[in-house]
């Protein structure tokens, strides 16, 4: 049965029947939220944490955000830009200097901004597990150097090519200029200042405890209890973050505020850069871009998946609204379900 809550803790009629949508789709669990820049208008969850078990999903459960975490990585880098440790034009060669191996290609001279907007020409999923081994511990530099030794697929800035590898490079640059791990930087520069307390990296649950949503794959089979149940650790800047719906809302609210010059983390000029989109571009810094009449013009969106979980966010800055959807499964129909939930929330005019 659905659990729903209003921003003030009052039970209210749900703007969408999550139970009906989830039961029709057969998903194990489904969650959603509607928010403005200063409050959560509604949030709800439906279903069970793991198929075959009785434990139900709860409002404070943690959900894997996948590539929706890229916008959070951009926020970290924006904070380092504001601190003068990086610029949007900083290159790996400038940051790593003599540490770079002789095998690096032209990718070492690509500016940070092009890694974040997927215009660096970096290949996407090339053998990320060997990058994990190359990292050799808390330092991601080995993985970054491996990526920078790949042949570019296009000249920098020439074309849009979505690449998780580019975000691993960006995360490594953040580590290089601070001497701290990406995970630690995210906590101190982004999560803690926003009051986000449930954030973590990798799988959300312990198998024996059944204490969080467990990852599934079609046809709704719980993943076996072995391995990390996520991408390798070096993948974190590209998307291994998990947190509760309410905490995710805190980050999206900050993004909404930053578009009006009211960021709590960034000076106005740096915050403004996060919302700048080149003419004709379909991807900004950490966000896909679309023009939608219901959003009053430009909408920011992103989907995220580690092939076992799925998350979706739409942000309509002109309306001061955002919509979040999460589930602990994946597959083509999951995307259709998430789209259906967003459409229903938009039509409810919540």
PDB file of C-alpha atoms in Angstrom, residues 6 23 36 51 73 75 85-86 90 154-155 160 227 230 283 285 304:
ATOM      1  CA  UNK A   6       2.750  16.284   2.641  1.00  0.00           C
ATOM      2  CA  UNK A  23       0.831  -3.088  -9.801  1.00  0.00           C
ATOM      3  CA  UNK A  36       9.278  23.574  -5.320  1.00  0.00           C
ATOM      4  CA  UNK A  51      10.297  -9.446  -4.482  1.00  0.00           C
ATOM      5  CA  UNK A  73      29.309  16.117  -9.415  1.00  0.00           C
ATOM      6  CA  UNK A  75      28.003  21.149  -8.194  1.00  0.00           C
ATOM      7  CA  UNK A  85      41.039  25.637  -7.215  1.00  0.00           C
ATOM      8  CA  UNK A  86      39.780  25.035 -10.758  1.00  0.00           C
ATOM      9  CA  UNK A  90      41.266  23.807 -16.574  1.00  0.00           C
ATOM     10  CA  UNK A 154      36.133  13.412 -32.155  1.00  0.00           C
ATOM     11  CA  UNK A 155      37.911  16.724 -31.747  1.00  0.00           C
ATOM     12  CA  UNK A 160      28.057  15.757 -28.347  1.00  0.00           C
ATOM     13  CA  UNK A 227      29.703  -8.563  -5.690  1.00  0.00           C
ATOM     14  CA  UNK A 230      26.871  -1.513  -8.673  1.00  0.00           C
ATOM     15  CA  UNK A 283      23.019  18.829 -22.722  1.00  0.00           C
ATOM     16  CA  UNK A 285      26.475  20.826 -17.209  1.00  0.00           C
ATOM     17  CA  UNK A 304      19.908   7.333 -14.187  1.00  0.00           C
TER      18      UNK A 304
END
